[in-house]
Every structure is written in structure tokens, then in C-alpha cells.
Short mmCIF file of C-alpha atoms in Angstrom, two decimals:
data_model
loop_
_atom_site.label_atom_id
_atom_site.label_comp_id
_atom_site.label_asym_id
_atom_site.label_seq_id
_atom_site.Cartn_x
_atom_site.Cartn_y
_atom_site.Cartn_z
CA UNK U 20 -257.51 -138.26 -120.52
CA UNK U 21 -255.94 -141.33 -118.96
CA UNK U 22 -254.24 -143.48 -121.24
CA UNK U 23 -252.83 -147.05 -120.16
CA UNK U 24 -250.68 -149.59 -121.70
CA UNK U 25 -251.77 -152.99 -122.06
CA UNK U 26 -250.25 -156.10 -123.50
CA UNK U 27 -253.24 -158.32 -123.35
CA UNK U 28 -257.09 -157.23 -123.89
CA UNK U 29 -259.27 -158.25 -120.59
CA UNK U 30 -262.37 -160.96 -121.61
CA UNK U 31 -264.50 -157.70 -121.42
CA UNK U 32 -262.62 -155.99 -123.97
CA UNK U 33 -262.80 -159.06 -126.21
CA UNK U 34 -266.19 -159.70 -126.13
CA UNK U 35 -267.34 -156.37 -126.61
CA UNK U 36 -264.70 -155.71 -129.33
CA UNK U 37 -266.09 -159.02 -131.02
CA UNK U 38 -269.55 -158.62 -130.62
CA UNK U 39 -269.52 -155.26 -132.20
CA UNK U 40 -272.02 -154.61 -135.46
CA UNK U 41 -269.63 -155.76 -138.63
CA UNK U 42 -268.63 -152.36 -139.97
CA UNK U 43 -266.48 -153.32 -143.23
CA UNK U 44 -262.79 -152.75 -143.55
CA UNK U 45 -260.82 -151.32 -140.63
CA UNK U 46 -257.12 -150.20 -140.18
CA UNK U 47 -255.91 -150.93 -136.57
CA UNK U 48 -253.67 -148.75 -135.46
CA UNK U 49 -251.21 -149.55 -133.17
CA UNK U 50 -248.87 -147.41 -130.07
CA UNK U 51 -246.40 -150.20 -129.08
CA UNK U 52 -243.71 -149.80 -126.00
CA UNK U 53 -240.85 -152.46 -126.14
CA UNK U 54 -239.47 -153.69 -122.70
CA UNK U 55 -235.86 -153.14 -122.13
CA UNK U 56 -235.01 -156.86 -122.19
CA UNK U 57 -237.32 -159.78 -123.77
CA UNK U 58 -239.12 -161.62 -120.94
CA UNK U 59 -240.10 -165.45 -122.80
CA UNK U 60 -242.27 -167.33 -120.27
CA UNK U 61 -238.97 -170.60 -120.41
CA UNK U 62 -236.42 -167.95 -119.65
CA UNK U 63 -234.89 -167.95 -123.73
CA UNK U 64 -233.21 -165.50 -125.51
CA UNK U 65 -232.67 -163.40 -122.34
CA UNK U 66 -229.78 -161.46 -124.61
CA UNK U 67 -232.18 -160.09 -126.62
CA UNK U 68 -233.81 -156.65 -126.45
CA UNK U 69 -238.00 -156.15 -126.13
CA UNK U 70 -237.51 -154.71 -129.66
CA UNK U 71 -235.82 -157.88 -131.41
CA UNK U 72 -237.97 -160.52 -129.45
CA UNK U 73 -241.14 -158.17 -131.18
CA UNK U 74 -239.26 -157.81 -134.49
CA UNK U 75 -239.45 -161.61 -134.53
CA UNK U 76 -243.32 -161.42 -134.22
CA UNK U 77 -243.28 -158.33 -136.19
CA UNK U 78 -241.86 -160.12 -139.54
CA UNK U 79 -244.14 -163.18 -139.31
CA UNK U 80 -247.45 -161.26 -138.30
CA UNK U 81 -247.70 -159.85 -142.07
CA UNK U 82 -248.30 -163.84 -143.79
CA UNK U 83 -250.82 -164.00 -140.93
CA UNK U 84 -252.64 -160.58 -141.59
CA UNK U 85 -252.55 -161.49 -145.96
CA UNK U 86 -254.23 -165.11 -144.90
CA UNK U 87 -257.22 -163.42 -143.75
CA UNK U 88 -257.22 -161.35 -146.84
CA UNK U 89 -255.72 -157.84 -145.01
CA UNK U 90 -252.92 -155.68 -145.93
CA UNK U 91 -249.71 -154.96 -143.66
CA UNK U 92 -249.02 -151.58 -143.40
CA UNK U 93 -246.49 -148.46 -142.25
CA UNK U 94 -244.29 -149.19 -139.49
CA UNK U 95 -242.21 -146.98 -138.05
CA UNK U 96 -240.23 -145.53 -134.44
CA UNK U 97 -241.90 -142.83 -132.79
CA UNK U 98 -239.47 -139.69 -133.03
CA UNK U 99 -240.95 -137.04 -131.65
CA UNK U 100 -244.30 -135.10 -130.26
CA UNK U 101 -244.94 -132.03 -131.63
CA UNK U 102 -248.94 -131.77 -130.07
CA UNK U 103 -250.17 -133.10 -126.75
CA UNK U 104 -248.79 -134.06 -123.63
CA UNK U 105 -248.14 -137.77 -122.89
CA UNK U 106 -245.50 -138.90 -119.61
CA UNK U 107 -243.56 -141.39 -122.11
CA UNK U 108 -244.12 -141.88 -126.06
CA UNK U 109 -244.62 -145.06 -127.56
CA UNK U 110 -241.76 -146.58 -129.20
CA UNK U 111 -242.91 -147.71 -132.78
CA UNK U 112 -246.41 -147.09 -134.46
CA UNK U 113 -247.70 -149.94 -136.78
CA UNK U 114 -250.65 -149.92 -139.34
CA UNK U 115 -252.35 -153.27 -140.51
CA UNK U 116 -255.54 -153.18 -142.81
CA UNK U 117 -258.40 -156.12 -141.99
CA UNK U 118 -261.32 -156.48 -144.47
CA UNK U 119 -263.56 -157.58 -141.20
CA UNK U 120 -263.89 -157.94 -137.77
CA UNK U 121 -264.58 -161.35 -138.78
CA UNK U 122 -261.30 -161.78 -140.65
CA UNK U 123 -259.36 -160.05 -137.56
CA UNK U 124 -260.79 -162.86 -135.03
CA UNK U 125 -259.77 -165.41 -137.09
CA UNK U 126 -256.39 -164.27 -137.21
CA UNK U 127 -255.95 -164.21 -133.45
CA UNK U 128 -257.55 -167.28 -133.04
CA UNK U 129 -255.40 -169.02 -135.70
CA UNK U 130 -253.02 -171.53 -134.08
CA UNK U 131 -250.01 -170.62 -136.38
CA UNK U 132 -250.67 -166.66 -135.25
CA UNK U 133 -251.37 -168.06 -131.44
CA UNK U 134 -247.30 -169.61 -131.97
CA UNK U 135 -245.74 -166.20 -133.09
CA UNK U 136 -247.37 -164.19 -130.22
CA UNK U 137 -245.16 -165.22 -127.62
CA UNK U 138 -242.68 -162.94 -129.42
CA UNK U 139 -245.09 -159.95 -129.05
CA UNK U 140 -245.81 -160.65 -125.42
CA UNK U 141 -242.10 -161.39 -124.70
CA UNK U 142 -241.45 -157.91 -126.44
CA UNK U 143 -244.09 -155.46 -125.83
CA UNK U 144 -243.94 -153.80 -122.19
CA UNK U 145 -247.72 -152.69 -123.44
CA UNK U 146 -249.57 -151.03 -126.60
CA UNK U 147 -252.34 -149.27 -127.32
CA UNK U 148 -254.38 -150.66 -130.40
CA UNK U 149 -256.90 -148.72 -131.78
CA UNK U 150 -259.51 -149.52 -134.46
CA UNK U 151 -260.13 -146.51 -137.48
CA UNK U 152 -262.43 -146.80 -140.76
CA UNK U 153 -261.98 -144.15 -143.30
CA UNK U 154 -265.32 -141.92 -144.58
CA UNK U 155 -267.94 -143.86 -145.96
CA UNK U 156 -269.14 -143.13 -149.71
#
């Protein structure tokens, strides 16, 4: 299995993430990996570690995720492995609930959720997200 960080999606992953079948409700999951120092585009807030320049992002994502009518869930660091082999854990997992695929792209393409990215992508050295629905009655 080869995994690979990313910070960004590619257009191909986009579209074919968008232009899946709506499903329902979804919980992404996400495998985040902070760089050592923020990297802002303008050079700011060089002092500050990949973690705090994503914490920023982190504690404004959660009004953005409730506008759309989701849920903000568990976050936490990544301690340990006790199954499976990777070359270098993930730093922090993250849970956030979306009713819809429909609800999630309007979140991204929100203008006030466009503004707090810059934290993430100043932050994140690259994530994995990955999308999970619970059994089906």
C-alpha cells in the first residue's frame, strides 16, 4: 500500500470527489502532519510552529462546519501504533460530521472558510482525508 501526504486535492480528485452519487451523511476523517515551522505565502508569523498556524484554522473551521448544518468532532495527537507499519505517523487525527456532499462543497467554497485556510496550508506539511458513512438501516 502506498500512502502519500497531500495538502491540496488535484482538479481530478475534486471533480470526482464532487461528482460522486449523494450518499447522505458522512464523517471525514482526517491524518494531518504539521510542518516544523508555519510557511504563510507573505512571510508572517514565521515564529510560529506548523501546529499553532493549524490550531488557528483548527478553532475557526468548527462555525464553518455548524453553517452547513455538520457537527465538529474528536480531535486528538496521534500517540502511538500498535497495528501496521507506516515510515512516519501522522501528528493529530480529526473527525468532522457533514450531512452532504452538497453541504461539504459549500463549505470549501465559502469565502469566509476560503480566508481561514491559509492557516491550514501554512500548517499542514500534508494530510490524508478520508470519507466514512456508518451501516445503513
Amino acid at each position: 500500500m502506498h500512502v502519500a501526504n497531500a495538502v491540496m486535492p488535484t482538479p481530478d480528485q475534486i471533480a470526482a470527489f464532487f461528482s460522486a452519487v449523494e450518499d447522505g451523511p458522512f464523517t471525514m476523517v482526517n491524518l494531518l502532519k504539521f510542518k516544523a515551522k508555519a510557511d504563510y505565502p507573505d512571510g508572517r508569523d514565521a515564529q510560529l510552529t506548523g501546529f499553532e498556524a493549524y490550531m488557528r484554522y483548527g478553532m475557526a473551521v468548527g462555525a464553518h462546519i455548524e453553517a452547513v448544518g455538520g457537527r465538529p468532532g474528536y480531535a486528538g495527537r496521534v500517540t502511538g501504533l500498535m497495528l501496521g507499519e507506516v515510515e512516519e505517523l501522522w501528528d493529530m487525527v480529526a473527525l468532522a460530521e457533514y450531512p452532504s456532499l452538497a453541504a461539504f462543497q459549500a463549505m470549501v467554497a465559502n469565502p469566509g472558510y476560503q480566508a481561514i485556510s491559509v492557516h491550514r496550508e501554512a500548517g499542514l506539511a500534508g494530510q490524508l482525508n478520508i470519507k466514512t458513512q456508518g451501516p445503513r438501516a
